XYZ file of C-alpha atoms in Angstrom:
342
model
C -16.150 -10.901 -0.222
C -15.871 -7.754 -2.271
C -18.175 -4.758 -2.390
C -18.712 -3.056 -5.711
C -17.964 0.485 -6.722
C -21.669 0.679 -7.531
C -22.359 0.228 -3.858
C -19.984 3.062 -3.044
C -21.617 5.361 -5.566
C -25.066 4.516 -4.223
C -23.832 5.443 -0.761
C -22.776 8.783 -2.231
C -19.110 8.454 -1.432
C -18.017 9.590 -4.851
C -19.086 10.386 -8.339
C -16.771 9.418 -11.222
C -17.621 12.642 -13.038
C -16.262 14.687 -10.152
C -12.699 13.588 -10.820
C -10.377 15.658 -12.972
C -9.035 13.697 -15.985
C -5.434 14.473 -15.040
C -5.990 13.087 -11.563
C -7.509 9.923 -13.027
C -4.476 9.494 -15.229
C -2.202 9.926 -12.205
C -4.145 7.187 -10.385
C -3.763 4.869 -13.390
C -0.087 5.549 -13.942
C 0.842 5.136 -10.286
C -0.908 1.777 -10.136
C 0.797 0.729 -13.355
C 4.234 1.717 -12.004
C 3.662 -0.534 -9.017
C 2.389 -3.430 -11.104
C 5.348 -3.347 -13.519
C 7.841 -2.930 -10.680
C 6.507 -6.036 -8.937
C 6.348 -8.070 -12.093
C 10.065 -7.359 -12.641
C 10.764 -8.021 -8.985
C 9.163 -11.450 -9.330
C 11.215 -12.229 -12.399
C 14.438 -11.206 -10.691
C 13.578 -13.277 -7.610
C 12.804 -16.398 -9.652
C 16.079 -15.933 -11.546
C 17.999 -15.898 -8.273
C 19.063 -12.238 -8.330
C 16.934 -11.413 -5.276
C 17.383 -13.396 -2.057
C 15.172 -13.465 1.017
C 11.416 -13.271 1.296
C 9.569 -11.190 -1.283
C 5.831 -10.517 -0.888
C 4.006 -9.055 -3.842
C 0.994 -6.777 -3.668
C -0.186 -7.315 -7.258
C -3.936 -6.700 -7.100
C -3.668 -4.351 -4.104
C -2.295 -1.298 -5.934
C -5.494 0.737 -5.594
C -5.270 0.808 -1.802
C -1.810 2.348 -1.582
C -2.362 4.815 -4.467
C -5.813 5.863 -3.289
C -4.667 6.555 0.266
C -1.358 8.217 -0.637
C -2.962 10.599 -3.115
C -5.238 11.812 -0.380
C -2.353 12.631 2.003
C -0.063 15.563 2.332
C 3.554 15.046 1.349
C 4.762 15.536 4.926
C 2.471 12.903 6.450
C 3.960 9.844 8.091
C 3.383 6.357 6.701
C 4.227 2.864 7.940
C 3.560 -0.490 6.368
C 3.854 -4.275 6.725
C 6.208 -6.753 5.045
C 4.092 -6.566 1.863
C 5.030 -2.964 1.127
C 6.468 -2.274 -2.346
C 3.181 -0.650 -3.437
C 3.175 1.596 -0.353
C 6.769 2.700 -0.840
C 6.297 3.519 -4.509
C 3.034 5.374 -3.922
C 4.730 7.387 -1.172
C 7.188 8.644 -3.766
C 10.355 6.690 -3.101
C 12.565 6.189 -6.139
C 12.053 2.910 -7.936
C 15.757 2.662 -8.774
C 16.735 2.724 -5.061
C 13.971 0.308 -4.175
C 15.053 -2.116 -6.882
C 18.669 -1.825 -5.757
C 17.567 -2.633 -2.213
C 15.856 -5.776 -3.435
C 19.113 -6.870 -5.023
C 21.013 -6.043 -1.825
C 23.156 -3.328 -3.388
C 24.992 -0.423 -1.759
C 22.759 2.059 -3.644
C 19.603 0.572 -2.117
C 17.220 2.751 -0.150
C 18.781 1.437 3.089
C 22.193 0.509 1.688
C 21.295 -3.075 0.827
C 20.714 -3.995 4.455
C 16.944 -4.310 4.542
C 15.780 -6.205 1.476
C 12.138 -6.394 0.510
C 10.643 -6.285 3.996
C 12.675 -3.530 5.637
C 12.718 -0.352 3.598
C 12.369 3.177 4.890
C 13.129 6.817 4.154
C 12.381 9.004 7.130
C 13.274 12.133 5.179
C 10.136 11.542 3.134
C 7.930 10.499 6.035
C 8.186 6.835 5.142
C 8.913 5.381 8.572
C 9.305 1.938 7.169
C 7.777 -1.340 6.191
C 8.776 -4.233 8.435
C 8.414 -7.946 8.937
C 6.722 -7.815 12.386
C 3.008 -8.364 11.874
C 1.072 -5.427 13.319
C 4.167 -3.336 14.156
C 3.189 -0.720 11.599
C 0.128 0.113 13.695
C 2.142 0.935 16.795
C 4.765 2.973 14.964
C 2.115 5.087 13.216
C 0.314 5.683 16.457
C 3.533 7.015 17.975
C 4.101 9.227 14.957
C 0.586 10.596 15.223
C 1.200 11.332 18.905
C 4.399 13.173 17.973
C 2.614 15.276 15.345
C -0.085 16.234 17.820
C 2.411 16.945 20.647
C 4.503 19.203 18.394
C 1.404 20.840 16.969
C 2.258 19.952 13.412
C -0.225 19.622 10.585
C 0.718 16.053 9.934
C -1.185 12.781 10.002
C 0.181 9.233 10.399
C -1.096 6.317 8.357
C -0.626 2.633 9.245
C -1.112 0.013 6.567
C -1.590 -3.549 7.850
C -3.300 -6.762 6.813
C -6.267 -8.678 8.124
C -3.816 -10.789 10.136
C -2.331 -7.677 11.737
C -5.832 -6.563 12.756
C -6.027 -9.613 15.006
C -2.900 -8.691 16.982
C -3.075 -7.088 20.395
C -1.321 -3.893 19.317
C -4.213 -3.135 16.916
C -6.583 -2.802 19.853
C -4.136 -0.996 22.139
C -3.229 1.508 19.454
C -6.793 2.252 18.369
C -7.822 2.746 21.968
C -5.004 5.184 22.639
C -5.518 7.017 19.367
C -9.189 7.559 20.132
C -8.616 8.703 23.714
C -6.126 11.342 22.578
C -7.877 12.094 19.268
C -4.644 11.467 17.433
C -4.348 12.363 13.728
C -4.067 8.712 12.726
C -5.556 6.721 9.840
C -5.570 2.954 10.141
C -5.782 1.198 6.770
C -6.495 -2.517 6.895
C -5.725 -4.171 3.551
C -8.045 -7.115 3.932
C -6.693 -9.314 1.153
C -8.605 -12.290 2.534
C -5.619 -14.311 3.753
C -3.083 -14.095 6.539
C -0.382 -16.261 4.920
C -2.565 -19.361 4.285
C -5.397 -18.681 6.759
C -8.592 -17.200 5.365
C -10.158 -14.222 7.100
C -13.404 -16.163 7.514
C -11.576 -18.767 9.634
C -9.441 -16.399 11.683
C -11.734 -13.387 12.323
C -15.010 -13.476 14.259
C -16.385 -10.231 12.914
C -17.647 -10.113 9.349
C -16.070 -6.685 8.823
C -12.886 -5.507 10.563
C -14.153 -1.939 10.079
C -16.932 -2.704 12.573
C -14.279 -2.636 15.322
C -14.013 1.121 14.907
C -17.294 1.541 16.820
C -15.688 -0.089 19.858
C -13.141 2.676 19.928
C -15.558 5.497 19.036
C -14.033 6.178 15.640
C -15.489 5.831 12.107
C -15.073 2.391 10.580
C -15.311 2.635 6.819
C -15.475 -0.224 4.349
C -14.169 0.512 0.867
C -13.822 -1.493 -2.305
C -10.068 -2.018 -2.309
C -10.053 -2.732 -6.048
C -11.527 0.683 -6.771
C -8.931 3.475 -6.390
C -11.576 6.185 -6.456
C -13.499 4.624 -3.564
C -10.267 4.313 -1.536
C -9.201 7.862 -2.332
C -12.585 9.318 -1.375
C -12.606 7.588 2.046
C -8.950 8.443 2.714
C -9.478 12.085 1.842
C -12.308 12.293 4.315
C -10.196 10.562 6.942
C -7.331 13.012 6.321
C -9.658 15.993 6.745
C -10.915 14.500 9.996
C -7.382 13.957 11.262
C -6.307 17.440 10.333
C -9.258 19.083 12.026
C -8.575 17.460 15.393
C -11.492 15.015 15.207
C -9.256 11.995 15.684
C -8.548 8.677 13.968
C -10.348 6.701 11.323
C -10.337 2.969 10.568
C -10.569 2.089 6.891
C -11.017 -1.518 5.766
C -10.197 -2.041 2.115
C -11.678 -5.274 0.828
C -9.019 -6.404 -1.649
C -7.182 -9.448 -2.876
C -3.626 -10.431 -3.635
C -3.455 -12.048 -7.055
C -0.214 -13.780 -6.182
C 0.637 -16.071 -3.282
C 1.718 -14.961 0.173
C 5.318 -14.883 -1.009
C 7.109 -15.845 -4.189
C 7.217 -19.639 -4.228
C 3.942 -20.098 -2.384
C 2.164 -23.233 -3.713
C -1.231 -21.579 -3.019
C -2.877 -24.873 -2.075
C -5.233 -23.128 0.308
C -7.315 -21.465 -2.404
C -8.622 -22.502 -5.799
C -7.595 -21.138 -9.174
C -11.216 -20.314 -9.808
C -11.373 -18.047 -6.758
C -8.306 -16.149 -7.906
C -9.640 -15.729 -11.386
C -12.970 -14.463 -10.081
C -11.233 -11.677 -8.140
C -8.967 -10.856 -11.070
C -12.027 -9.919 -13.108
C -11.981 -6.741 -10.987
C -8.317 -5.957 -11.618
C -8.044 -2.354 -10.314
C -5.857 -1.189 -13.231
C -8.000 -2.650 -15.988
C -11.114 -1.465 -14.223
C -10.015 2.191 -14.144
C -8.610 1.983 -17.702
C -11.919 0.740 -19.076
C -13.929 3.371 -17.223
C -11.708 6.122 -18.581
C -11.990 4.736 -22.104
C -15.762 4.631 -21.822
C -15.761 8.319 -20.870
C -13.376 9.245 -23.662
C -10.590 10.204 -21.230
C -8.123 7.641 -22.554
C -7.526 5.990 -25.909
C -5.273 3.170 -27.059
C -2.448 5.560 -28.000
C -2.540 7.209 -24.623
C -2.544 3.824 -22.830
C 0.368 2.529 -24.907
C 2.388 5.746 -24.296
C 1.780 5.430 -20.562
C 2.829 1.761 -20.569
C 5.989 2.502 -22.501
C 6.968 5.324 -20.185
C 6.433 3.134 -17.130
C 8.250 0.154 -18.589
C 11.248 2.319 -19.472
C 11.364 3.739 -15.955
C 11.306 0.303 -14.326
C 13.804 -1.177 -16.784
C 16.164 1.736 -16.001
C 15.661 0.930 -12.303
C 16.589 -2.700 -12.900
C 19.727 -1.762 -14.822
C 20.688 0.706 -12.094
C 20.294 -2.030 -9.522
C 22.108 -4.719 -11.476
C 25.057 -2.444 -12.198
C 25.321 -1.063 -8.630
C 28.137 -2.255 -6.368
C 27.717 -4.757 -3.547
C 28.018 -3.292 -0.029
C 31.589 -3.217 1.165
C 32.204 -5.970 3.734
C 34.098 -3.484 5.903
C 30.824 -1.565 6.441
C 28.800 -4.612 7.491
C 28.329 -3.245 11.019
C 27.292 0.218 9.877
C 23.637 1.265 10.220
C 22.892 -1.313 12.925
C 22.427 1.388 15.484
C 21.200 4.922 14.955
C 23.765 7.595 15.657
C 21.323 10.365 15.017
C 17.625 10.857 14.568
C 16.531 12.213 11.212
C 13.773 14.699 11.766
C 11.065 14.889 9.146
C 9.877 18.488 8.895
């Protein structure tokens, strides 16, 4: 079940008029970059150029962009196996991400990780990974580190509604609250954990309600509205930075594609998907900006062209990059040194 941006406005979380037009264009462009990247990733996977599991976040772009735009560059971020949108919003290069998908030497982790295991500690991106709920624990540790070293950094964990039902969710939130860690827990409730609906798997109506059990704010946002996500994340970042402790944000969203590429999606109806797609976060923001005279057709087409050229260049970079040398197959399996993110 979604909540509307109208609800958020009525609650006073944000006013559309309070956003600078340049910031709105950045929101729109970042979401578009993610969408086009994933559309090309799907095409490359179906053509056999990408091997291994690939999980798309088409439909969920507003969550990653809204949260990341509210953070400081030096903040730590972790994510689940469905993480392309998080990586791109964090500022990692699309060319290196695409090369990683194709298993090339120039990939963000040298072609070793594939879709589910990408990281760049030098940019505070501590990694997406295939272990459900692991992102929550890693971010909690990073938040503890930031507090212990007295650094003005926060740590954000992205996870799904399935991850919220794992034990580490509860252990981490308890610890974070006790120590007032600068952590932000972002649950992307896309309604399904693989094929299991959240109504079937989760007793509580809202995952955000669990925040009360750990004495932290639990905020529900419309995950298809980037402005609602941004407003809640900005408040959570201020809270983390001022020593007030963690925040739990539940973004009600939806994945327009299946769990992974090749999913037959026989656990939901086409009508349900189409109903959610009426609130496509990109189209929604675009229409709002057009209504306010902040974007016209020429501006939209120019933005699309720029984004498509960037992603096509990333694809060509990946396709033309060399395969990893077989003699280095054992490299990077163990860390020889720890990269410190200042």
